[in-house]
Amino acid sequence: MEIIMIVLASILFTTGVYNLLQKQFLRIIIGTALISHGAHLFILTMGKLKRGAPPVEDYGVSNYADPLPQALILTSIVISFGVTSFLLVLAYRTYKLNNTDNMEKLRGLNNE
Amino acid sequence: MEYIHMVYAVFAPLIFAIIIPFLSRIKHKVHTGWLILPVPLLIFIYFLQFVGSDFETARQTIDWIPSLNIALDFYLDGLSLLFALLISGIGTLVVLYSIYYLNKEEQLGHFYTYLYIFMSSMLGVVLSDNVFVLYTFWEFTSLSSFLLIGYWHYREKSRYGALKSMLITVLGGFSLLGGVILLTIETGTTSIRGMIEQADLIVNSDYFLFILIFLLLGAFTKSAQFPFHIWLPDAMEAPTPVSAYLHSATMVKAGIYLMARFSPIFSEVPLFFIILSIFGLVTLAWASYMAVRQTDLKGILAFSTISQLGMIMAMLGFGTSYAVFAAVFHILNHATFKGSLFMVAGIVDHETGSRDIRKLGGLMTFMPISATLAIFGTFSMAGVPLPFLNGFYSKEMFFESALDLGGYSGSFIESLITVIPIIAVVGSIFTFVYSMYLFFGTFRGEYKESELPKKPHEAPFMMLVPPMLLVIGVMVIGLFPNMFNQALITHSADAVYGDEVAKDIKFWHGWDSPAFQMSLIVVAAGILLYLTKNKWHHIYRVIPGRFNFNRVYDWMVEKIESVSNRITTAYMTGSLRLYMILILTAIITITAGAILISDGFNFEVQDLAPITAPEVIVASIMAIAAIGTTVARNRIAAILILGVVGYGLAILFVMYSAPDLALTQLIIETVTVVLFLLCFYHLPNLTTNNNSIVHKGTNVLVSIGYGVLMLVIGVTAYNSRFADTISNFFMENTYELGGGHNAVNVILVDFRGIDTLFEVAVLFGAALGIFAMIKLRQDKGAK
């Protein structure tokens, strides 16, 4: 099962990177979202899958899923959410100010 | 020796350089130059006391960086003494001269500060025994020379000349540093004395060729040897006292000094002889040939300096006892007559307003004293056989040493030895021609009143004193050439040669002496060429014609700039896509390369969870959705498909026993989709990708490459576990230590609470940023 999940994560990375290389701001944000999904899945997979009950102590259960990757992913989800929402508003403002969402046109000034 | 206060002598000008800006505030009362004139004079007197036939070397050491074996190690031997006397003596005269040359309206504080920094560093160069201290002072001379050449910084040519000299001499300075470092590594000492003692070790070392080339490059750039001579004519934009001091008497001899200092190490090496003789003679011939072409007085003098430096360099290369003596003797002679000539040129410029020899002429009646001084200077430079001109002796000694070469074998060297006297004579003929041209072109001939900006008149007496003293030096050495032998010159030559050199300078060699005959040939041919100058002058249109080393320099500077500019603009296009591709390609190549090299790929099927249908179905849907985002033409479709991936991930979290994750993922995904929808309302629709095939192909290639790389890493990493998980600790202690049952939550707020704190900070920052972006609008009006 882990192999399948790694393949899935790789597909998420591939499509994410492909979106990242596009011109439109919206596509780039979609790309970053896909990459972060892929990364979360990756972390979870690395911590072994389906090895027991949810990591909530319960009477009579001896096998639990690994709680550490879950904690890491939880942190990561929140952070990537913060970044994604920031990027979205940035895209919105950029479009309002420059009337374009084409990254090839948003190159800054020549004398920078 | 008792009196060892060299450190004060070296640093006195530097200390005064700090005080000078304050002294120069006393304007309109007294010229700043008067206030600081005693400094070089006292240093000169201080060094004068060492002169004598019972000369002994002196040494003074002060710790600087003991851990690196670097000390302010001042060592005075004959060679250092000669240079120290030249530096302080001519320094005194130049300061005196500059008092009359620069008026009080100029920024005198700047001028004297730079000049005194230079004086200190030059004294440091010639007195340092520690190679790193020598290098430090060496670069200080480059720096202060740069400042002095650019003294009139509002002139474009001054800035050009300053930059050029800086680039070339610093190039040589760095190469000197390279040589010095290699020498230190090889010998294990930073002292020049120590290196000379280990000469055999250096000559036989593997790095010897590098050491030699690095040191030669340093000396050739500093002493304006062919083809690095091009900075010196442009350095003539400096005020004339600077040209007289730095660019004739002192700084340009630093390279000569370096070669002389290290020649006890190299003198036995044939390569040293070959390179130094060839470059020295080519410099001598080429620069004296080019000097005739110049129209600017200082231009002629600059090329003449280059040519004379070439002559000294060649004599150092000859390396015979006689040649070394002649070289040292000529260092002294050249400093006297060239210094006086520069000062006369400055006087002519000062009193007529022009330095262009085509506009000058017939000035002898107006400026008799200057003309008299110039006669001695130019005739001595030309080597006219008169017994009261010191240039004559050194020229004869040059010829004699050129004729008396030997001790080397090999067919190349032997043919070189036969050619050397011929080149020497040819170079000297042109030396004669430009010397005559310089004198007669300026002071004789027709007086062109209409061309001159000022009515010419004789300079103030005090301005004539410094060149007069130098000319007196020319004559004293000319009349009594052996007077300084015992006291000074033999000591210097001993230091260079590394052995006893006892030579007398002969007044008269007799008619049958070959050197004298060569001198006569020079004079005869020189007079002939000078008189017919207008007839053969068009040869300069053929040689060098349009070719010019300055063009090579300009071309190189321009090319370096434009090529690096082109390289930078080629990849710094401002396109994020390109940057991403570069970054990802680098990641892929480096990581894949590392995996391949270390044979790190590890595919084993072990310890895997069983495959079940529901998860495979969810995974397939997610995969299809992810691929769907790349081809979606409709923005709302793309956002919703992205939502499918997010929710799919949440379902996977449910299946893999991660309830907290599933919960968070669901909420966050919902909020994200809402945010996307909010933004999409304001953004234009997705356009079709009308990229070229190449573009698309690269994108596909890079993304697939990255995906495959991650797949390989994932599989390999999963199968390469080296340690057990530490999660058992968390599960066992969740309640005991954390007081909770939910291990994930206890980790988040208890075991690893700091993570959570800063994750909260990230959210807070993002929220603030979003708020600021929406609220703060400073440009183009609010929208």
Coordinates of C-alpha atoms in Angstrom, one line a residue, chain A residues 1-31 33-38 40-42 44-58 64-93 95-101 103-104 106-108, chain B residues 573-577 580-581 584 603 607-612 615-616 619 622-623 626-627 629-630 632 635 638 642 645-646 649 652-653 656-661 664-665 668-669 671-672 675-676 679 682-687 689 691 696 699-700 702-704 706-707 710-711 714-715 717-718 721 725-727 730-731 735 740-744 747-748 752 759 762-763 766 769-770 773-774 777 779-780 783:
Chain A
M1 CA 0.0 0.0 0.0
E2 CA 2.8 2.4 0.8
I3 CA 4.2 2.0 -2.7
I4 CA 0.8 3.1 -4.1
M5 CA 0.7 6.1 -1.8
I6 CA 4.2 7.1 -2.8
V7 CA 3.2 6.9 -6.4
L8 CA 0.2 9.0 -5.7
A9 CA 2.4 11.6 -3.9
S10 CA 4.7 11.6 -6.9
I11 CA 1.8 12.3 -9.2
L12 CA 0.7 15.1 -6.9
F13 CA 4.3 16.5 -7.1
T14 CA 4.4 16.1 -10.9
T15 CA 1.2 17.9 -11.5
G16 CA 2.0 20.5 -8.8
V17 CA 5.3 21.3 -10.5
Y18 CA 3.7 21.4 -13.9
N19 CA 1.2 23.9 -12.6
L20 CA 3.9 25.9 -10.9
L21 CA 5.6 26.3 -14.3
Q22 CA 2.6 27.9 -15.9
K23 CA 2.1 31.6 -16.5
Q24 CA -1.0 32.3 -14.6
F25 CA -0.9 33.2 -11.0
L26 CA -4.0 31.1 -10.1
R27 CA -2.4 28.0 -11.7
I28 CA 0.8 28.6 -9.7
I29 CA -1.2 28.7 -6.5
I30 CA -3.0 25.5 -7.4
G31 CA 0.5 24.1 -8.0
A33 CA -1.5 23.5 -3.0
L34 CA -0.9 20.3 -4.9
I35 CA 2.7 20.1 -3.8
S36 CA 1.8 20.6 -0.2
H37 CA -0.8 17.9 -0.4
G38 CA 1.8 15.6 -1.9
H40 CA 1.7 15.7 3.6
L41 CA 0.9 12.4 2.1
F42 CA 4.6 11.7 1.8
L44 CA 2.3 10.2 6.5
T45 CA 3.4 7.3 4.2
M46 CA 6.9 7.4 5.6
G47 CA 5.6 6.8 9.0
K48 CA 4.1 3.5 8.0
L49 CA 0.4 3.1 7.1
K50 CA -2.4 1.1 8.8
R51 CA -0.5 0.0 11.9
G52 CA -3.3 0.3 14.3
A53 CA -5.9 2.4 15.9
P54 CA -5.9 6.2 15.9
P55 CA -3.4 7.5 18.4
V56 CA -5.9 8.1 21.1
E57 CA -5.3 6.1 24.2
D58 CA -8.0 3.6 24.6
Y64 CA -1.6 2.6 17.5
A65 CA -0.7 4.6 14.3
D66 CA 2.4 6.7 14.7
P67 CA 1.4 10.0 16.2
L68 CA 4.5 12.0 15.4
P69 CA 4.0 12.3 11.6
Q70 CA 0.5 13.3 12.3
A71 CA 1.5 16.1 14.6
L72 CA 4.0 17.2 12.0
I73 CA 1.5 17.2 9.2
L74 CA -1.0 19.1 11.3
T75 CA 1.5 21.8 11.8
S76 CA 2.3 21.8 8.1
I77 CA -1.3 21.9 7.0
V78 CA -1.9 25.1 9.0
I79 CA 1.2 26.7 7.8
S80 CA 0.6 25.9 4.1
F81 CA -2.9 27.2 4.6
G82 CA -1.5 30.5 5.9
V83 CA 0.8 30.7 2.9
T84 CA -1.8 29.8 0.4
S85 CA -4.3 32.3 1.6
F86 CA -1.6 35.0 1.6
L87 CA -0.7 34.1 -1.9
L88 CA -4.3 34.2 -3.0
V89 CA -4.7 37.7 -1.7
L90 CA -1.4 38.6 -3.2
A91 CA -2.7 37.4 -6.6
Y92 CA -5.8 39.4 -6.1
R93 CA -3.9 42.6 -5.3
Y95 CA -4.1 41.7 -10.6
K96 CA -5.9 44.8 -9.4
L97 CA -2.7 46.9 -9.5
N98 CA -1.2 45.6 -12.8
N99 CA -4.2 44.4 -14.7
T100 CA -2.5 41.1 -15.5
D101 CA -2.1 37.8 -13.9
M103 CA 3.8 36.0 -14.6
E104 CA 5.8 36.6 -17.8
L106 CA 5.2 40.7 -14.1
R107 CA 8.9 40.9 -14.3
G108 CA 9.7 44.0 -12.3
Chain B
T573 CA 15.5 37.2 -17.4
G574 CA 13.0 38.0 -14.7
S575 CA 10.9 35.0 -15.7
L576 CA 9.9 33.0 -12.7
R577 CA 9.3 30.0 -14.8
M580 CA 11.9 27.4 -11.3
I581 CA 13.2 25.3 -14.1
L584 CA 14.3 22.1 -10.2
F603 CA 13.8 -1.2 -4.0
D607 CA 7.0 -4.5 5.7
L608 CA 4.2 -3.1 3.5
A609 CA 0.6 -2.7 4.5
P610 CA -1.9 -4.8 2.5
I611 CA -3.5 -3.2 -0.5
T612 CA -7.3 -2.7 -0.1
E615 CA -7.9 3.3 -0.7
V616 CA -6.9 2.4 -4.2
A619 CA -6.1 7.3 -4.7
M622 CA -7.1 11.9 -6.5
A623 CA -4.6 11.1 -9.2
A626 CA -4.6 16.1 -9.9
I627 CA -3.9 15.5 -13.6
T629 CA -6.0 20.5 -12.8
T630 CA -3.3 20.7 -15.4
A632 CA -8.6 22.3 -16.9
R635 CA -10.9 28.2 -13.6
A638 CA -9.7 23.8 -11.7
L642 CA -8.2 20.8 -6.6
V645 CA -7.7 16.3 -4.2
G646 CA -7.9 17.9 -0.8
L649 CA -6.6 13.4 1.1
L652 CA -7.1 9.0 3.2
F653 CA -6.4 10.5 6.6
Y656 CA -5.1 5.8 8.0
S657 CA -6.2 6.4 11.5
A658 CA -5.6 10.1 11.7
P659 CA -8.8 11.7 12.9
D660 CA -7.3 15.0 13.8
L661 CA -5.7 15.4 10.4
T664 CA -8.3 19.8 10.0
Q665 CA -7.8 18.9 6.4
I668 CA -8.9 23.9 5.8
E669 CA -9.8 22.5 2.4
V671 CA -11.8 27.4 3.6
T672 CA -9.2 27.3 0.9
L675 CA -10.8 31.6 -0.7
F676 CA -10.0 30.4 -4.2
C679 CA -10.3 35.4 -5.6
H682 CA -11.7 38.9 -9.3
L683 CA -9.2 37.2 -11.5
P684 CA -9.5 36.6 -15.2
N685 CA -10.4 33.2 -16.6
L686 CA -7.7 30.7 -17.3
T687 CA -6.2 31.2 -20.7
N689 CA -1.7 27.5 -22.9
N691 CA 3.0 28.0 -25.3
K696 CA 5.5 22.6 -22.9
N699 CA 7.6 21.8 -18.4
V700 CA 6.5 18.2 -18.8
V702 CA 11.0 18.8 -15.6
S703 CA 7.8 18.0 -13.7
I704 CA 7.9 14.3 -14.6
Y706 CA 10.8 15.8 -10.4
G707 CA 8.0 13.3 -9.7
M710 CA 10.5 11.9 -5.5
L711 CA 9.2 8.4 -6.2
G714 CA 10.3 7.8 -1.3
V715 CA 10.7 4.1 -2.2
A717 CA 13.8 6.0 2.0
Y718 CA 10.9 3.7 3.0
R721 CA 15.1 2.4 7.9
T725 CA 10.4 5.0 15.7
I726 CA 10.5 7.1 18.9
S727 CA 6.7 7.2 18.9
F730 CA 4.9 9.4 23.1
M731 CA 2.2 6.7 23.2
Y735 CA -1.1 10.3 29.9
G740 CA -4.1 13.6 27.9
H741 CA -5.2 10.6 25.9
N742 CA -5.0 12.1 22.4
A743 CA -1.3 11.6 21.6
V744 CA -1.3 13.9 18.6
I747 CA 2.5 16.2 21.1
L748 CA 1.3 19.5 19.6
R752 CA 6.5 19.8 20.9
E759 CA 2.7 28.0 13.7
V762 CA 2.8 32.1 11.0
L763 CA -1.0 32.3 10.8
A766 CA -0.3 35.8 7.2
G769 CA -0.1 40.5 5.8
I770 CA -3.4 40.0 4.1
M773 CA -2.2 44.2 1.6
I774 CA -5.9 44.9 1.3
R777 CA -2.8 51.4 -0.7
D779 CA 0.2 54.1 -5.1
K780 CA -1.9 54.7 -8.1
K783 CA -8.8 50.6 -6.0

